Coordinates of C-alpha atoms (C1' of nucleotides) in Angstrom, one line a residue:
Chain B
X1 CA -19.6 36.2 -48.9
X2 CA -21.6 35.3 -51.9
X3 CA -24.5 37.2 -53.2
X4 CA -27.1 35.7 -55.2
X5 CA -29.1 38.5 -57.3
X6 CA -32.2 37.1 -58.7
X7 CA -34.6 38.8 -61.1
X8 CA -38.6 38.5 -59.9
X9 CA -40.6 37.0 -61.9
X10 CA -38.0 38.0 -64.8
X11 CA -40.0 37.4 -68.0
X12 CA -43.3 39.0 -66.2
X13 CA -41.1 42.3 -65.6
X14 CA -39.5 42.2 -69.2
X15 CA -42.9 42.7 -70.7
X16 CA -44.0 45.4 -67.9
X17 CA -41.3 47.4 -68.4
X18 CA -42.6 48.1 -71.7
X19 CA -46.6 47.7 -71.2
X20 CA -47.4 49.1 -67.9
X21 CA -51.4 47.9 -68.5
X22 CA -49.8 44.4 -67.1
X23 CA -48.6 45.5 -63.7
X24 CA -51.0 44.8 -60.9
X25 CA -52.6 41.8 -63.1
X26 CA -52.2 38.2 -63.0
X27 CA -49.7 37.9 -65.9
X28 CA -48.3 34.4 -67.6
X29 CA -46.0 33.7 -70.1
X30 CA -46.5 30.6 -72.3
X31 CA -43.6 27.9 -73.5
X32 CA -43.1 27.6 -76.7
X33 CA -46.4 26.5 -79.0
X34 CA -48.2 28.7 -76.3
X35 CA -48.2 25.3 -74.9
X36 CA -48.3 25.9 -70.9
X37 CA -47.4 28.5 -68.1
X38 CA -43.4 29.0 -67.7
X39 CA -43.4 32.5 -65.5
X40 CA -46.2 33.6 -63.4
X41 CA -46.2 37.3 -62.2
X42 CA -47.1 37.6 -57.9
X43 CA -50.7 38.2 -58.7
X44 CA -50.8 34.7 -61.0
X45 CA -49.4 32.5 -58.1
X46 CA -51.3 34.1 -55.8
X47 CA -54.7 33.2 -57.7
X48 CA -53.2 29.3 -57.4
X49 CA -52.3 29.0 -60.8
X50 CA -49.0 26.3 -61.0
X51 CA -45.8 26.8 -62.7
X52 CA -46.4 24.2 -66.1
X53 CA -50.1 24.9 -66.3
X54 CA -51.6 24.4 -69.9
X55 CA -53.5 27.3 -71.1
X56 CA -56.3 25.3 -72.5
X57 CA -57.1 24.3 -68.8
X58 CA -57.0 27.8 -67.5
X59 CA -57.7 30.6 -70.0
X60 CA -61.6 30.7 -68.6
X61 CA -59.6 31.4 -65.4
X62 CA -57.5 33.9 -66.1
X63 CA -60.5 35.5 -68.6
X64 CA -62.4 35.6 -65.1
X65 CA -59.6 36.8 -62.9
X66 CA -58.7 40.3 -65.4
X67 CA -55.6 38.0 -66.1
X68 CA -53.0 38.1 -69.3
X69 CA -51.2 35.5 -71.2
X70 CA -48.7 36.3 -73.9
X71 CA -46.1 34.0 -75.8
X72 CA -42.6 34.1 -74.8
X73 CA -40.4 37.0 -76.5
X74 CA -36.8 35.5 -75.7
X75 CA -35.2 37.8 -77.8
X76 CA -36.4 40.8 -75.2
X77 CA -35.5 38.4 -72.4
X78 CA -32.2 37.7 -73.7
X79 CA -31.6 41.5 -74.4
X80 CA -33.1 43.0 -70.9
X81 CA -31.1 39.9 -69.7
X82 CA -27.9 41.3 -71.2
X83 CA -28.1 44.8 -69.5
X84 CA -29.3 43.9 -66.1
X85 CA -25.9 41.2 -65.7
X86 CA -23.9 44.2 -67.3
X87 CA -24.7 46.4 -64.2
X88 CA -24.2 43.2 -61.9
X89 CA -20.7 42.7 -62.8
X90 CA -20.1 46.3 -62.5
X91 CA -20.4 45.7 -58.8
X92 CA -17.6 42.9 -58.6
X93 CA -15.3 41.1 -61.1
X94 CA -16.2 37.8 -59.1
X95 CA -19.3 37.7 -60.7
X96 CA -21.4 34.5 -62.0
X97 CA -23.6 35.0 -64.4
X98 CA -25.5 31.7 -63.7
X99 CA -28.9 31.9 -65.9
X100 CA -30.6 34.2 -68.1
X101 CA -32.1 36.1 -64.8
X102 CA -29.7 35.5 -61.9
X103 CA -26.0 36.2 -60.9
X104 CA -23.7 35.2 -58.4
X105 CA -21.3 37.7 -56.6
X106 CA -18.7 37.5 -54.2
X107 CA -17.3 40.2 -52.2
X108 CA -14.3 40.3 -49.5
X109 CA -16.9 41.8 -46.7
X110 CA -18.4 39.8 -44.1
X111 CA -20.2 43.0 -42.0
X112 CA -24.1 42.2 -42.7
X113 CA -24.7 46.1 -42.4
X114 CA -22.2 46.7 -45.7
X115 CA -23.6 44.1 -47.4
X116 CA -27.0 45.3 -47.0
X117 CA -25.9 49.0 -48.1
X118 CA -24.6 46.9 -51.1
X119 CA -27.0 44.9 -51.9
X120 CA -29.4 48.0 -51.7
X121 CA -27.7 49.6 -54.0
X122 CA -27.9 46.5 -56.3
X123 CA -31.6 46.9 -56.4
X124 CA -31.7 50.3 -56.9
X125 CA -29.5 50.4 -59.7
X126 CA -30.7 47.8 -61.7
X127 CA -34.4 48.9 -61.5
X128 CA -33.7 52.8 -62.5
X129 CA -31.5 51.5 -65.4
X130 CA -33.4 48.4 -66.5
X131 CA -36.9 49.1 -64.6
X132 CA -36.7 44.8 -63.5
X133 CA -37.3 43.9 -59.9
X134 CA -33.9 42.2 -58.2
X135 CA -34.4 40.5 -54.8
X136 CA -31.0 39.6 -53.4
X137 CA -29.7 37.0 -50.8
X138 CA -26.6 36.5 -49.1
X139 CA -24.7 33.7 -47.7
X140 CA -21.0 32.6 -47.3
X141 CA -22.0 29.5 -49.1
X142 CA -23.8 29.7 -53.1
X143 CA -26.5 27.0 -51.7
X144 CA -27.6 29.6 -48.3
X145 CA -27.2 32.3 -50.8
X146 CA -29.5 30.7 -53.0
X147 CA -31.8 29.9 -49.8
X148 CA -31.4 33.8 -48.4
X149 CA -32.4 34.7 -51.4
X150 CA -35.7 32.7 -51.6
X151 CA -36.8 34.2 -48.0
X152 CA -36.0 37.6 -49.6
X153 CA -38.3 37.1 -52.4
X154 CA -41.2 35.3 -49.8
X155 CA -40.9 37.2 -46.6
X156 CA -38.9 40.0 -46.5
X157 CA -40.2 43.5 -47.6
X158 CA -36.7 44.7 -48.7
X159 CA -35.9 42.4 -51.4
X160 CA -32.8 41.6 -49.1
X161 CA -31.7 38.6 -46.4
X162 CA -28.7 37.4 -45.4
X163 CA -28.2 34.1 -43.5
X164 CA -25.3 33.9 -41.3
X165 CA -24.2 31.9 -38.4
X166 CA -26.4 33.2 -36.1
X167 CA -29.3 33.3 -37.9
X168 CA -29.2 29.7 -40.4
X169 CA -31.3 27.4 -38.5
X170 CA -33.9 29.8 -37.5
X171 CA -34.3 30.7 -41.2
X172 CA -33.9 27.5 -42.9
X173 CA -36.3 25.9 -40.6
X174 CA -38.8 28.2 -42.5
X175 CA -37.8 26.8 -46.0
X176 CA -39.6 23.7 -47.5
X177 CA -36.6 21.5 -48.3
X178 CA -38.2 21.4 -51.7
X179 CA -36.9 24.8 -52.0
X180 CA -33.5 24.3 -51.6
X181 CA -31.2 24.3 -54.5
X182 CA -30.2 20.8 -55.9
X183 CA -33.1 19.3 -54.3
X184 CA -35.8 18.1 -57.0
X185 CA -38.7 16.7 -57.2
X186 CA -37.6 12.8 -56.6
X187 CA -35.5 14.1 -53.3
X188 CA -38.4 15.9 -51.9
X189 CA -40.4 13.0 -52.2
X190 CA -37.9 10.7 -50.7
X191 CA -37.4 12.7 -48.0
X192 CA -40.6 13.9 -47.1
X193 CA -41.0 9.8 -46.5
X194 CA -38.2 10.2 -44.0
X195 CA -40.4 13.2 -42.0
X196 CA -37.8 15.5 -43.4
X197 CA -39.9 18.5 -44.5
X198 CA -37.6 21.5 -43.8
X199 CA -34.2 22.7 -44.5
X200 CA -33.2 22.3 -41.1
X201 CA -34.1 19.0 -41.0
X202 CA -32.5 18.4 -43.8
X203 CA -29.1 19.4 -42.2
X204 CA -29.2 17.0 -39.4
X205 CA -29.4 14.0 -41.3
X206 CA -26.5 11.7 -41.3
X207 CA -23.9 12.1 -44.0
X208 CA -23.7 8.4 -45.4
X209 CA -27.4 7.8 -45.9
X210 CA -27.4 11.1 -47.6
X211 CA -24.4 9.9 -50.0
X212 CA -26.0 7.0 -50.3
X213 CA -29.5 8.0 -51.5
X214 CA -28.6 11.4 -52.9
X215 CA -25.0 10.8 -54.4
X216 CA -22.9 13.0 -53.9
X217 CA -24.2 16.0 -54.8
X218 CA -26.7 15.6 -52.5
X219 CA -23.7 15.3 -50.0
X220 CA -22.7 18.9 -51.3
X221 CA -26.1 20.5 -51.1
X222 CA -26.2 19.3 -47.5
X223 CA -22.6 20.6 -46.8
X224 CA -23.3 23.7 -47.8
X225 CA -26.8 24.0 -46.1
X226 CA -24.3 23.8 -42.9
X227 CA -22.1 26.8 -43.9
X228 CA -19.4 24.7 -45.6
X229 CA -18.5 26.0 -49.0
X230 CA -18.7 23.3 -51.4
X231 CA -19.3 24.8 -54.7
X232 CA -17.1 27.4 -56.1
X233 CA -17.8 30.4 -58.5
X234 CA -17.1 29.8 -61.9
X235 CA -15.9 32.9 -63.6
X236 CA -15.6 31.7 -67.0
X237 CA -18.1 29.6 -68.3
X238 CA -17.4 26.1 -68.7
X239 CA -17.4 24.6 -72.0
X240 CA -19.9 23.4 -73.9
X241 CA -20.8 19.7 -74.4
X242 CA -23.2 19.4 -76.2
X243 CA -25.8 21.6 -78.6
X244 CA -29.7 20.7 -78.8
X245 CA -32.6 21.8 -81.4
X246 CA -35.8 20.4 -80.7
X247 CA -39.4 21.3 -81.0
X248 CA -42.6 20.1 -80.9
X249 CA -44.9 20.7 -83.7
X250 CA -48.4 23.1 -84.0
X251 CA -50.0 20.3 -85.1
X252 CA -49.1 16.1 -85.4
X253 CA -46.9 15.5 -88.0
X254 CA -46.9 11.4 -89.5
X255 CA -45.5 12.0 -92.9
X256 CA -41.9 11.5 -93.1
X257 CA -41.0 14.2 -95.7
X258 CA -42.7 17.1 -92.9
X259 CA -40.8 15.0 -90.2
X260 CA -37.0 15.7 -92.3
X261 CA -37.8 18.9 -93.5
X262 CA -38.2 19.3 -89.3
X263 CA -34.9 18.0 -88.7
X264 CA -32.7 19.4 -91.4
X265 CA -34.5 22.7 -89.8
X266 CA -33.7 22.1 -86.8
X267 CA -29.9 20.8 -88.3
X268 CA -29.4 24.1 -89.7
X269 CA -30.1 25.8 -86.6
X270 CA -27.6 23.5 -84.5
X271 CA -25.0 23.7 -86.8
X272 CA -24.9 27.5 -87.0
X273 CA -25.3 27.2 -83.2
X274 CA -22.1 25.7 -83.2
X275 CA -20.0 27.7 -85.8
X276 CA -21.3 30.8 -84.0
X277 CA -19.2 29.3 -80.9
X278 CA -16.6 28.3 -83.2
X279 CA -16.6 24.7 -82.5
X280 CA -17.1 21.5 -84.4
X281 CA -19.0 18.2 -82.9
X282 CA -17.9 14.5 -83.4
X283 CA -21.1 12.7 -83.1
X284 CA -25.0 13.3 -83.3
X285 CA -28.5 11.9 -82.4
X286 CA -31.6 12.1 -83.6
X287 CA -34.7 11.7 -81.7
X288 CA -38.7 11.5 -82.1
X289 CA -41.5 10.8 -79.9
X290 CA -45.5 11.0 -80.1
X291 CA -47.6 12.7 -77.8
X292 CA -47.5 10.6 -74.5
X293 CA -50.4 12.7 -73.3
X294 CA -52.9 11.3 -75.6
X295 CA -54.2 7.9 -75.7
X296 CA -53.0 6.6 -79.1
X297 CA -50.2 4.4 -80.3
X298 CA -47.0 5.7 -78.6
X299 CA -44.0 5.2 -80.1
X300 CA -39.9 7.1 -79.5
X301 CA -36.6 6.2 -80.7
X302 CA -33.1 8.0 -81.3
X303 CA -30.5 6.8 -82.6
X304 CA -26.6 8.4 -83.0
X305 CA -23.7 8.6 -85.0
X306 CA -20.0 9.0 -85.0
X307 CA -18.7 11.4 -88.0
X308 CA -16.1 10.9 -89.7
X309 CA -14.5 14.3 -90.0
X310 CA -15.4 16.6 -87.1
X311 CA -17.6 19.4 -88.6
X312 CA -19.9 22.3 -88.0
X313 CA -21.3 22.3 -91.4
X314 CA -24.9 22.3 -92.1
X315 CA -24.8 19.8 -95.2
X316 CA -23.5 17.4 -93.5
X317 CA -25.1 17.9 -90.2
X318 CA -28.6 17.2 -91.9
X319 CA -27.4 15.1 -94.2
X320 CA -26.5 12.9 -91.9
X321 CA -29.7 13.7 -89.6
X322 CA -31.1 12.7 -92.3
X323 CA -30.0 8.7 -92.4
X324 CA -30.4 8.5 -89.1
X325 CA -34.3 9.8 -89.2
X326 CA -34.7 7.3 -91.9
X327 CA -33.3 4.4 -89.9
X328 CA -35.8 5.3 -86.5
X329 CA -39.0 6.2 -88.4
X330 CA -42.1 3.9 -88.7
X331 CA -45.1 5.1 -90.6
X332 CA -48.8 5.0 -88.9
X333 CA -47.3 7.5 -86.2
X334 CA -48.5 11.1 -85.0
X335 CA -45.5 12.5 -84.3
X336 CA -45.7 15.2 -81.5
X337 CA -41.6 16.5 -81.5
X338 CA -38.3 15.6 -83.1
X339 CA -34.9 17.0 -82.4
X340 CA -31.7 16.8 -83.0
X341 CA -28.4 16.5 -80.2
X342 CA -24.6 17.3 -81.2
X343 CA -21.8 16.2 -78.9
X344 CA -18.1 15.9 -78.6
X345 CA -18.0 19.3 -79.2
X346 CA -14.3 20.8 -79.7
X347 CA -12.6 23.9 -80.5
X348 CA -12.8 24.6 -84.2
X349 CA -8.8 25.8 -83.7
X350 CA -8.4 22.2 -81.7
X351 CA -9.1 19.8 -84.2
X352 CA -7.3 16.8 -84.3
X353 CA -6.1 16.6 -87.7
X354 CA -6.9 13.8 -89.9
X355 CA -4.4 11.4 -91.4
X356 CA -6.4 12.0 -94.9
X357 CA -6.5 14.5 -96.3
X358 CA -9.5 17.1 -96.1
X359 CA -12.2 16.6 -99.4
X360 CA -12.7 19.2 -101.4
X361 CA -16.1 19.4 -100.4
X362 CA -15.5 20.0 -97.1
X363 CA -13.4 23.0 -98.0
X364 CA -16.2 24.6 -100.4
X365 CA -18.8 23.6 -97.3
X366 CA -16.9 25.9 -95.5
X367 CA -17.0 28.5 -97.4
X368 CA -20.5 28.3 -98.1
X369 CA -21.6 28.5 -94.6
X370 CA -20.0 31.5 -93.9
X371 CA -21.6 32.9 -96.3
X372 CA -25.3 32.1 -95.5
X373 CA -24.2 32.8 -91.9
X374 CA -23.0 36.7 -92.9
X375 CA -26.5 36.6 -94.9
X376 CA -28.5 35.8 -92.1
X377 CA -26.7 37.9 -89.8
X378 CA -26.9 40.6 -92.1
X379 CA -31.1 40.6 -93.5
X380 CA -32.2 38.9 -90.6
X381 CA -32.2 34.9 -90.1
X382 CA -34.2 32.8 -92.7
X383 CA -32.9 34.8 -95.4
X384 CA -31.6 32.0 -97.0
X385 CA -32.2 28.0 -95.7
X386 CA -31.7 25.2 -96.7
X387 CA -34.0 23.6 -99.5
X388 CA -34.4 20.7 -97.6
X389 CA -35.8 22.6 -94.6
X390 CA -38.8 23.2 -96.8
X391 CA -40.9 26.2 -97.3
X392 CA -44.7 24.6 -96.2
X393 CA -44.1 25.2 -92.7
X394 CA -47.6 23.8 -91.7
X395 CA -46.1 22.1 -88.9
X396 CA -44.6 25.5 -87.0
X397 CA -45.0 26.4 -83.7
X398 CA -47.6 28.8 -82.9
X399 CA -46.3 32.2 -81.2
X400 CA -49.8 33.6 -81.2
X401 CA -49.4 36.3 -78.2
X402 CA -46.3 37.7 -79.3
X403 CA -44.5 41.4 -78.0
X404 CA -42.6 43.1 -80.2
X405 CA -39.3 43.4 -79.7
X406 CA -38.6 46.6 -78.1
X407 CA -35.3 46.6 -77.6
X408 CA -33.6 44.9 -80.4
X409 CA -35.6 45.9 -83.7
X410 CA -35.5 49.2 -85.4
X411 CA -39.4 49.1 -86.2
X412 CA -40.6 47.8 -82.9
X413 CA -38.8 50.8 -80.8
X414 CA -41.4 52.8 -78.7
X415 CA -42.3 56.5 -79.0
X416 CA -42.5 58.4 -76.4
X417 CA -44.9 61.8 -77.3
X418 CA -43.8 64.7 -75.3
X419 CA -46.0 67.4 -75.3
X420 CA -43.5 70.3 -76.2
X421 CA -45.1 73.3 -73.7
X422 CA -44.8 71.3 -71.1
X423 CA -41.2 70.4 -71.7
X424 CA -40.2 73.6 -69.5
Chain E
dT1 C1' -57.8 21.4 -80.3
dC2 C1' -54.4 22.9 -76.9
dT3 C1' -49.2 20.1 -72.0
dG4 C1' -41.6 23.8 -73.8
dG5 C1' -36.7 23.9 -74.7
dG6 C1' -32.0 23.6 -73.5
dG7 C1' -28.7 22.1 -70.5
dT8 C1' -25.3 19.4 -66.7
dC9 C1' -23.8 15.7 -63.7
dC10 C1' -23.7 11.0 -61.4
dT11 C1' -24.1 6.0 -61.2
dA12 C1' -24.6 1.3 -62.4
dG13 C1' -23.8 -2.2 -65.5
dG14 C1' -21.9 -4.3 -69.5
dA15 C1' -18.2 -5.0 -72.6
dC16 C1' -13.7 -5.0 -73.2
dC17 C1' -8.4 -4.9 -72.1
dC18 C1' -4.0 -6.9 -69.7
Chain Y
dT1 C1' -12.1 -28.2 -62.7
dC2 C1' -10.4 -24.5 -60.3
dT3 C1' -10.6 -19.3 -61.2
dG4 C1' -7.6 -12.6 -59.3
dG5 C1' -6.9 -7.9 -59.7
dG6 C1' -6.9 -3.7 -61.9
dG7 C1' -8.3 -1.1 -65.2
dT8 C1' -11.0 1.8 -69.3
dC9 C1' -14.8 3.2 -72.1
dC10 C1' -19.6 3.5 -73.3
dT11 C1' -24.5 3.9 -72.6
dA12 C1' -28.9 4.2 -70.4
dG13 C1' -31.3 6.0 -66.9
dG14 C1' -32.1 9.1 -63.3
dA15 C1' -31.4 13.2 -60.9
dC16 C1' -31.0 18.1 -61.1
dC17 C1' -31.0 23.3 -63.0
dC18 C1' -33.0 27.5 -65.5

DNA sequence: TCTGGGGTCCTAGGACCC
DNA sequence: TCTGGGGTCCTAGGACCC
């Protein structure tokens, strides 16, 4: 049987932990930029506010409603993240971590009675240690896992269901298909126009229109709905293919200088992405794009290239960002995000060697990037950057409703004030 | 004024090879 | 003028996930 153990309303619960004047209130968390809604706490959705939904539309609301917006603090997230999977695969060594707030688990017991003591004890354990919410579903396939665990998080009290043979149609018939896992937008769309409108529906349709119209991993989403394993746990994480750094800016950007001092930014950062996973990349991209929600000249382009020597160095990452930029920009733009894409990503220990030799630039490259690497590590990153990042910065993102960071900096640790008679 | 960032996989079509 | 069969590789676009 799998289990799927799914944080509620993760990001929500990371900040409660720590500010206990959120619980009970409608609480959001902004994207980056403080652009728009990404996590809603129970309170938020219940009030009808949508997953995506841009503050600027909605802060009146919340003001109205006693509700709370705050920026998004991934570095608690990641850390809180850390500890709750640490518990998780303390339970079994078949464990998926799957995403920064759910894990998949199997376990050699069918009896629904032991897996509920189980899964029980999942909850309890991760909430006294971590004080974050877990609703868990179980399933002898990852999809009805997935689907168990969304009725456990809508309709059952426990924070526990498990679908099994006897059960599945009854319960999926109470899931909107647009629920289901590998089912998007564009599929609920098409087959709400085919009358399909529940998971059970969606596991009587016939098999080659479903190929057909959905590929075929629509064909294993549908397997699966109908207790056929499809999709195996992957123990160790696949590798990577390819590295992203984007971002869209505070404020338009037009000029080209802001626009590379952007991208050999966001360079850097991919680049020491990659040599902390100790690989190299083969090619890159570079994109741009104005903002397509305004109603001025639009204009996006990318373009790639193929490098000659596989590398992970930051020189000639943005360097070569660099020409590319220069070939896709056009002046008289506002310029909403950029970003930069590696890929054919390899080992570092794998590299094909070259029939030249290496040039001694590359070797002193090297060298230099591990050390700003061990610098940043060591007083914190953006110690030392590139000069052709620039140091104007009037272009950042806005973090304007930021937590501190409770868990992972020396200054931002809470005290707790014991009064000392009472202490026994 | 203000609408995120970072990923994966599948398919079709074009260009090419023998 | 007629015109087969079997491939690979690359890219763009579309779908999905968190």
């Amino acid at each position: 049987m799998f289990l799927l153990a799914d944080c509620n309303n993760f990001y929500v619960s990371c900040e409660r932990v720590f500010n206990p004047s959120l619980r009970d209130r409608p609480v959001i968390i902004l994207s980056n930029n403080d652009g728009c809604a990404v996590a809603l706490s129970n309170e938020a959705k219940a009030l009808g506010v949508p997953r995506g939904a841009p503050l600027f539309k909605w802060r009146d609301f919340l003001l109205k409603n006693n509700g709370v917006w705050l920026s998004s603090n991934y570095t608690l997230y990641g850390d809180m993240s850390r500890r709750v999977m640490d518990i998780l695969s303390s339970f079994s060594e078949d464990c998926e971590v799957y995403s920064i707030d759910e894990a998949f688990l199997r376990i050699d017991i069918s009896d629904e009675k032991t897996i509920q003591k189980i899964a029980r004890e999942l909850i309890e354990t991760v909430y006294k240690y971590t004080g974050i919410p877990l609703s868990v579903g179980s399933a002898n396939t990852k999809t009805l896992a997935k689907a168990a665990n969304h009725y456990a998080k809508k309709t059952a009290k426990t924070g526990f269901a498990c679908i099994t043979p006897a059960n599945r149609e009854s319960m999926l018939q109470q899931i909107p298909v647009s629920q289901i896992w590998g089912i998007g937008y564009r599929h609920d769309k098409l087959l709400k126009s085919h009358g399909v409108n529940n998971a059970l529906q969606f596991t009587k349709l016939c098999e080659t229109w479903i190929k057909k119209r959905m590929s075929i991993t629509g064909l294993r989403t549908h397997k699966e709905l109908n207790g056929t394993p499809c999709i195996d746990l992957q123990h160790v994480p696949p590798s990577r293919q390819s590295i992203v750094s984007s971002r869209s800016f505070g404020t338009p950007v037009s000029s080209f200088n802001l626009l590379n001092e952007s991208i050999h930014e966001y360079g850097y950062r991919a680049a020491a992405r990659m040599r902390s996973m100790k690989l190299v990349c083969s090619s890159l991209s570079v994109y741009l794009c104005t903002n397509r929600f305004k109603d001025e000249p639009q204009y996006s382009n990318s373009a790639s290239v193929s490098l000659e020597y596989p590398t992970n160095s930051s020189r000639t990452i943005t360097y070569q960002a660099e020409v590319i930029l220069k070939a896709i920009y056009r002046s008289g733009y506002k310029y909403k995000k950029t970003g930069i894409m590696l890929h054919g990503l390899i080992e570092n220990s794998e590299q094909q060697m070259s029939l030249f030799e290496k040039k001694d630039y590359m070797n002193r490259d090297e060298k230099l990037m591990s050390v700003m690497d061990s610098i940043n590590r060591r007083y914190g990153s953006k110690s030392v950057i590139l000069a052709s990042e620039g140091i104007s910065r009037n272009w950042q993102m806005k973090r304007e409703f930021l937590t501190p960071s409770y868990t992972t900096r020396w200054s931002d640790i809470p005290l707790v004030k014991v009064e000392s008679n009472k202490m026994f």
